[in-house]
Coordinates of C-alpha atoms in Angstrom, one line a residue:
M1 CA 0.0 0.0 0.0
I2 CA 1.5 3.3 -1.1
G3 CA 0.5 6.7 0.1
N4 CA 1.7 9.0 -2.6
G5 CA 3.7 11.8 -1.1
M6 CA 3.0 10.6 2.5
G7 CA 5.8 11.5 4.8
I8 CA 5.6 11.4 8.6
D9 CA 4.0 14.8 9.0
Q10 CA 1.4 14.0 6.3
L11 CA 0.5 10.9 8.2
Y12 CA 0.3 12.8 11.4
S13 CA -1.9 15.4 9.9
G14 CA -4.5 12.7 9.3
M15 CA -4.1 11.4 12.8
I16 CA -4.6 14.9 14.2
A17 CA -7.7 15.7 12.3
S18 CA -9.4 12.3 12.7
P19 CA -12.0 12.0 15.5
K20 CA -11.0 8.4 15.9
T21 CA -7.8 6.4 16.0
L22 CA -6.5 5.7 12.6
N23 CA -5.9 2.1 11.4
I24 CA -2.3 2.9 10.8
E25 CA -1.8 2.9 14.6
R26 CA -2.7 -0.8 14.6
F27 CA 0.7 -1.7 13.2
S28 CA 3.4 -2.8 15.8
I29 CA 6.3 -3.0 13.3
S30 CA 7.6 0.2 11.7
G31 CA 10.6 1.5 9.9
L32 CA 11.9 4.2 7.6
S33 CA 12.8 4.2 3.9
K34 CA 15.3 6.2 1.9
T35 CA 13.8 7.4 -1.3
Y36 CA 16.5 9.0 -3.4
S37 CA 16.7 7.9 -7.1
A38 CA 19.7 7.1 -9.2
S39 CA 19.6 10.6 -10.8
D40 CA 18.2 12.9 -8.1
F41 CA 18.1 13.2 -4.3
A42 CA 14.4 14.1 -4.6
T43 CA 12.9 11.3 -6.6
D44 CA 9.9 11.5 -8.9
D45 CA 7.0 9.0 -8.9
A46 CA 8.4 6.9 -11.7
A47 CA 11.8 6.2 -10.1
A48 CA 10.3 5.8 -6.6
A49 CA 7.7 3.3 -7.8
T50 CA 10.3 1.4 -9.9
A51 CA 12.4 1.0 -6.7
L52 CA 9.4 -0.4 -4.8
A53 CA 8.1 -2.6 -7.7
C54 CA 11.4 -3.7 -9.3
G55 CA 14.0 -3.3 -6.6
V56 CA 16.4 -1.1 -8.5
K57 CA 17.3 2.6 -8.2
T58 CA 16.6 4.3 -11.6
N59 CA 16.6 7.8 -13.1
N60 CA 13.7 10.1 -12.6
G61 CA 11.3 9.6 -15.5
L62 CA 12.0 5.9 -16.1
V63 CA 9.3 3.3 -15.4
G64 CA 10.2 -0.4 -14.7
M65 CA 13.7 0.0 -16.0
T66 CA 17.3 0.4 -14.7
A67 CA 19.1 3.7 -15.1
D68 CA 20.5 2.2 -18.3
S69 CA 16.9 1.6 -19.6
V70 CA 17.1 -2.1 -19.1
F71 CA 13.8 -4.0 -18.5
V72 CA 13.4 -5.2 -14.9
Q73 CA 10.6 -7.6 -13.8
S74 CA 8.3 -6.3 -11.1
L75 CA 6.8 -8.0 -8.1
P76 CA 3.4 -8.7 -9.7
E77 CA 5.0 -9.9 -12.9
L78 CA 7.1 -12.4 -10.9
A79 CA 3.9 -13.3 -8.8
K80 CA 2.0 -14.1 -12.0
K81 CA 4.8 -16.4 -13.2
H82 CA 4.3 -18.3 -9.9
R83 CA 0.5 -18.5 -10.5
L84 CA -0.4 -16.0 -7.8
S85 CA -3.2 -13.6 -8.6
T86 CA -2.4 -9.9 -8.9
G87 CA -4.3 -6.7 -8.5
I88 CA -4.1 -2.9 -8.5
V89 CA -6.5 -0.4 -6.9
T90 CA -5.8 3.3 -7.1
S91 CA -7.5 6.7 -6.4
G92 CA -5.6 8.0 -9.4
S93 CA -5.3 7.0 -13.0
L94 CA -4.4 3.4 -13.8
T95 CA -1.7 4.7 -16.1
N96 CA 0.1 7.1 -13.7
A97 CA 3.7 6.4 -12.8
T98 CA 3.2 5.0 -9.3
V99 CA 1.1 2.1 -10.6
A100 CA 2.7 1.9 -14.0
A101 CA 6.0 0.7 -12.6
F102 CA 4.3 -2.4 -11.3
I103 CA 3.0 -3.5 -14.7
S104 CA 4.9 -1.6 -17.4
H105 CA 8.4 -0.7 -18.7
Q106 CA 8.7 2.7 -20.3
T107 CA 11.4 5.3 -21.0
S108 CA 8.9 8.1 -20.0
Y109 CA 6.3 8.0 -17.3
D110 CA 3.9 10.0 -19.5
N111 CA 3.5 7.2 -22.1
Y112 CA 0.0 6.7 -20.9
D113 CA -1.3 4.8 -24.0
E114 CA 1.6 2.4 -23.9
V115 CA 1.1 1.8 -20.2
A116 CA -2.5 1.0 -20.8
T117 CA -1.5 -1.5 -23.5
D118 CA 0.7 -3.3 -21.0
Y119 CA -2.4 -4.2 -19.0
L120 CA -3.2 -6.7 -21.9
H121 CA 0.2 -8.4 -21.5
S122 CA 1.4 -8.2 -17.9
G123 CA -1.6 -6.7 -16.3
P124 CA -3.2 -7.7 -13.0
D125 CA -6.2 -10.0 -12.7
V126 CA -8.2 -7.3 -11.0
F127 CA -7.8 -3.5 -11.3
A128 CA -9.7 -0.4 -10.6
G129 CA -9.1 3.3 -10.9
G130 CA -9.3 6.2 -13.4
G131 CA -7.8 6.5 -16.9
K132 CA -10.5 4.9 -19.1
R133 CA -9.6 7.2 -21.9
Y134 CA -6.2 5.5 -22.3
F135 CA -8.0 2.2 -22.8
E136 CA -10.9 3.3 -25.1
N137 CA -10.3 6.8 -26.5
R138 CA -6.7 6.4 -27.8
E139 CA -4.7 8.0 -30.6
D140 CA -4.3 4.7 -32.3
G141 CA -8.0 4.0 -32.4
K142 CA -7.8 0.7 -30.5
N143 CA -10.3 -0.2 -27.8
L144 CA -8.4 -2.2 -25.2
S145 CA -11.6 -3.0 -23.3
E146 CA -12.7 -5.2 -26.1
Q147 CA -9.4 -7.0 -26.0
L148 CA -9.6 -7.3 -22.2
K149 CA -13.1 -8.9 -22.6
T150 CA -11.6 -11.6 -24.9
K151 CA -9.1 -12.4 -22.1
G152 CA -12.0 -13.0 -19.6
Y153 CA -12.2 -9.6 -17.9
Q154 CA -15.5 -8.2 -16.8
I155 CA -15.4 -4.4 -17.7
C156 CA -16.9 -2.2 -15.0
Y157 CA -17.6 1.5 -15.6
S158 CA -18.8 2.3 -12.1
L159 CA -17.9 1.4 -8.5
A160 CA -21.2 -0.4 -8.1
E161 CA -20.5 -2.6 -11.2
F162 CA -17.0 -3.3 -9.9
I163 CA -18.3 -4.3 -6.4
N164 CA -20.8 -6.7 -8.1
A165 CA -18.2 -8.2 -10.4
K166 CA -18.1 -12.0 -10.3
G167 CA -14.5 -12.4 -11.2
P168 CA -12.0 -13.9 -11.3
K169 CA -11.0 -11.1 -13.7
A170 CA -12.4 -7.6 -13.4
A171 CA -11.3 -4.3 -14.9
G172 CA -12.7 -1.2 -13.1
L173 CA -12.4 1.7 -15.5
L174 CA -14.3 3.9 -13.1
Y175 CA -13.4 7.4 -14.4
D176 CA -12.5 8.8 -17.8
D177 CA -9.1 10.3 -16.7
L178 CA -8.3 11.7 -13.3
V179 CA -10.2 10.4 -10.3
P180 CA -12.4 13.2 -8.7
P181 CA -11.8 14.7 -5.3
L182 CA -12.8 12.8 -2.2
R183 CA -16.1 14.6 -1.8
E184 CA -17.2 13.1 -5.1
R185 CA -15.6 9.7 -5.1
K186 CA -16.4 9.1 -1.4
S187 CA -15.3 5.7 -0.2
M188 CA -14.2 4.4 -3.6
L189 CA -10.6 3.4 -2.5
A190 CA -11.7 1.4 0.5
D191 CA -14.6 -0.2 -1.2
A192 CA -12.7 -1.2 -4.4
S193 CA -9.8 -2.4 -2.2
Q194 CA -12.1 -4.7 -0.2
K195 CA -13.6 -6.0 -3.4
A196 CA -10.2 -6.7 -4.9
I197 CA -9.1 -8.6 -1.8
Q198 CA -12.3 -10.7 -2.0
L199 CA -11.7 -11.6 -5.7
L200 CA -7.9 -12.2 -5.4
S201 CA -8.1 -14.2 -2.2
T202 CA -10.0 -17.0 -3.9
N203 CA -6.6 -18.1 -5.4
K204 CA -5.3 -20.7 -2.9
K205 CA -1.7 -20.0 -4.0
G206 CA -2.0 -16.4 -2.8
F207 CA -2.0 -13.0 -4.3
F208 CA -0.2 -9.7 -4.6
L209 CA -2.3 -6.5 -4.4
L210 CA -1.1 -2.9 -4.8
I211 CA -3.3 -0.2 -3.3
N212 CA -2.3 3.4 -4.1
G213 CA -3.6 6.4 -2.2
A214 CA -2.8 8.7 -5.1
Q215 CA -4.2 12.1 -4.1
I216 CA -2.2 12.8 -0.9
D217 CA 0.5 14.0 -3.2
G218 CA -1.7 16.5 -5.0
A219 CA -2.9 18.1 -1.8
C220 CA 0.8 18.6 -0.8
H221 CA 1.7 20.1 -4.2
D222 CA -1.3 22.5 -3.6
G223 CA -0.2 23.3 -0.1
N224 CA -3.6 22.4 1.3
V225 CA -3.2 20.7 4.7
Q226 CA -7.0 20.2 5.2
T227 CA -7.4 18.3 1.9
L228 CA -4.2 16.4 2.8
S229 CA -5.4 15.2 6.1
Q230 CA -8.7 14.1 4.5
E231 CA -6.8 12.1 1.8
V232 CA -4.7 10.5 4.5
Q233 CA -7.8 9.4 6.4
D234 CA -9.3 8.0 3.1
F235 CA -6.1 6.0 2.5
D236 CA -6.2 4.8 6.1
S237 CA -9.8 3.5 5.5
A238 CA -8.3 1.2 2.8
V239 CA -5.5 0.3 5.2
G240 CA -8.2 -0.8 7.6
K241 CA -9.8 -3.2 5.0
A242 CA -6.4 -4.8 4.3
L243 CA -5.6 -5.2 8.0
D244 CA -9.0 -6.7 8.8
F245 CA -8.5 -9.3 6.1
A246 CA -5.0 -10.0 7.3
E247 CA -6.1 -10.5 10.9
R248 CA -8.7 -13.0 9.8
D249 CA -6.5 -14.8 7.2
K250 CA -3.4 -15.2 9.3
H251 CA -1.2 -15.7 6.2
T252 CA -1.3 -12.2 4.7
L253 CA 1.4 -9.6 5.0
V254 CA 0.4 -5.9 4.8
I255 CA 3.1 -3.3 4.0
V256 CA 2.2 0.4 4.1
T257 CA 4.7 3.0 2.9
A258 CA 5.2 6.0 0.6
N259 CA 7.0 6.6 -2.6
H260 CA 8.4 9.9 -1.4
E261 CA 7.5 13.0 0.7
T262 CA 5.9 16.0 -1.0
G263 CA 6.0 19.6 0.2
G264 CA 8.5 19.6 3.0
L265 CA 5.6 19.7 5.5
A266 CA 5.9 21.1 9.0
L267 CA 2.9 21.0 11.3
T268 CA 2.9 24.1 13.5
D269 CA -0.4 24.0 15.5
A270 CA -3.6 22.0 15.8
R271 CA -6.4 20.9 18.0
L272 CA -6.7 17.1 18.2
G273 CA -9.7 15.6 16.7
T274 CA -10.5 18.6 14.6
D275 CA -9.7 19.8 11.0
S276 CA -7.9 22.9 12.3
T277 CA -4.2 22.0 11.7
K278 CA -1.9 24.8 10.7
A279 CA 1.1 24.0 8.6
I280 CA 4.0 25.3 6.5
F281 CA 5.0 23.7 3.2
L282 CA 8.6 24.5 2.4
T283 CA 8.3 23.6 -1.3
K284 CA 5.7 22.7 -3.9
S285 CA 7.9 19.8 -5.0
H286 CA 9.1 16.5 -3.7
T287 CA 11.8 16.2 -1.1
G288 CA 14.4 13.6 -0.2
T289 CA 13.3 13.0 3.4
L290 CA 12.8 9.5 4.9
V291 CA 9.3 8.1 4.6
P292 CA 7.5 5.6 7.0
V293 CA 7.2 1.8 6.5
F294 CA 4.6 -0.2 8.4
A295 CA 4.2 -4.0 8.4
Y296 CA 1.7 -6.5 9.8
G297 CA 1.6 -10.3 9.3
P298 CA 4.1 -13.1 8.5
G299 CA 7.6 -11.6 8.0
A300 CA 6.6 -8.2 9.3
Q301 CA 9.7 -8.0 11.5
Q302 CA 11.9 -7.7 8.4
F303 CA 10.6 -4.3 7.7
S304 CA 11.7 -2.5 10.9
G305 CA 14.6 -0.1 11.0
I306 CA 16.0 2.1 8.3
M307 CA 16.1 0.6 4.7
E308 CA 16.5 1.5 1.1
N309 CA 13.2 1.6 -0.8
T310 CA 14.6 -1.1 -3.0
D311 CA 14.9 -3.4 0.0
I312 CA 11.1 -3.7 0.2
K313 CA 10.9 -5.5 -3.1
T314 CA 13.8 -7.7 -2.3
K315 CA 12.3 -8.8 1.0
L316 CA 8.8 -9.4 -0.4
E317 CA 10.3 -11.4 -3.3
K318 CA 11.9 -13.7 -0.8
L319 CA 8.9 -14.0 1.5
L320 CA 6.7 -14.8 -1.4
K321 CA 9.3 -17.3 -2.7
L322 CA 9.4 -15.7 -6.1
S323 CA 13.2 -15.9 -6.6
K324 CA 13.2 -19.6 -7.4

C-alpha cells in the first residue's frame, strides 16, 4: 500500500484531524525508507515506484527500468509467473507512474497509452481506478476494453459494477481520466480495495495487491493541509480493509509505505480531533526526506529499522518465494 507523497507529518496530519484512532496505529512494526533515485536526491513518482516494484534505483522519469533503460521484472510480474493472482486499486489513473512501474516498462512516465496497452500483457487480474480514456479513446483508435473482454475480464464502468463483479478477472475503468476529489468519489478506494481482496483471495496459491492512495501528493503540491489530512484518512480506511482481512486470514502480509514525501511539510499548530491544523509547506515539489514503512503479518519483523526503498521489493520477493 503506497500513500503517494505521504511523509511522517502528512500521516500525522491525518491522525490529528481524525475524531477516531487511525488504522495505521494498529501496526506494531515500523521503519523508515530512503527514497533518493539514481539521478536525483528528490525522486519522482516513476523512479520511486520502480524502486518499490522492481527493486532497483533508476533515473527520474523511467518506469520499470534500470538507469540504463534495461527492463526489470516487477513483483506482480514475478507473482504471475508463480501463478499468484495480482491486483491494482488506485485513487488515481491506472496509467500514472506510481502504478505503471508495477506492470509496465517505459522510458517516459507519461507514455499513458503504452502503459494501458501493457495491461493486456502483464496486467493484473483485478484492477480499478481512473484513466478509461487511455483504454478506449486512444490516438491509435484501439479499444483495449474489447481485447480485455476476450481475455476474460468483466469491464466495469462504475464502482457499483465493480463491487458486483463475479471475477476472477475484473477491470474497473471507473473514471475517464483523473479520479475526482474525495467529496465526489467518497469511499471508492476502501470499497474497491475490499472487493479486490475478495476476488484475489480465492486463489489458494496467494495474491499480490497494490493499493495506491494517489491524491495525498496533489494536496501537498497545492499546499492544502486540510485536503491532505482528509486524503490520508481516506487512504487509512483502505488500510483498515487490508488489516481486517490479514487479521482473519493469518497468512497475509500488509506493507504500508510512501513513494516519497511531498512539500517539506511542517505542522505548527492543531487541536486534536478537529480539522484545524496549521502547517507550513517548504516547497511545492518532492523532497528527499525519509518516509515511513509499516508492516503486519508473516515476515513483518523484516521491515523494521532504516532501509533503502529497493529493499522492500527484495524482502517481499523472498517472503513470497518468487526468486526460485
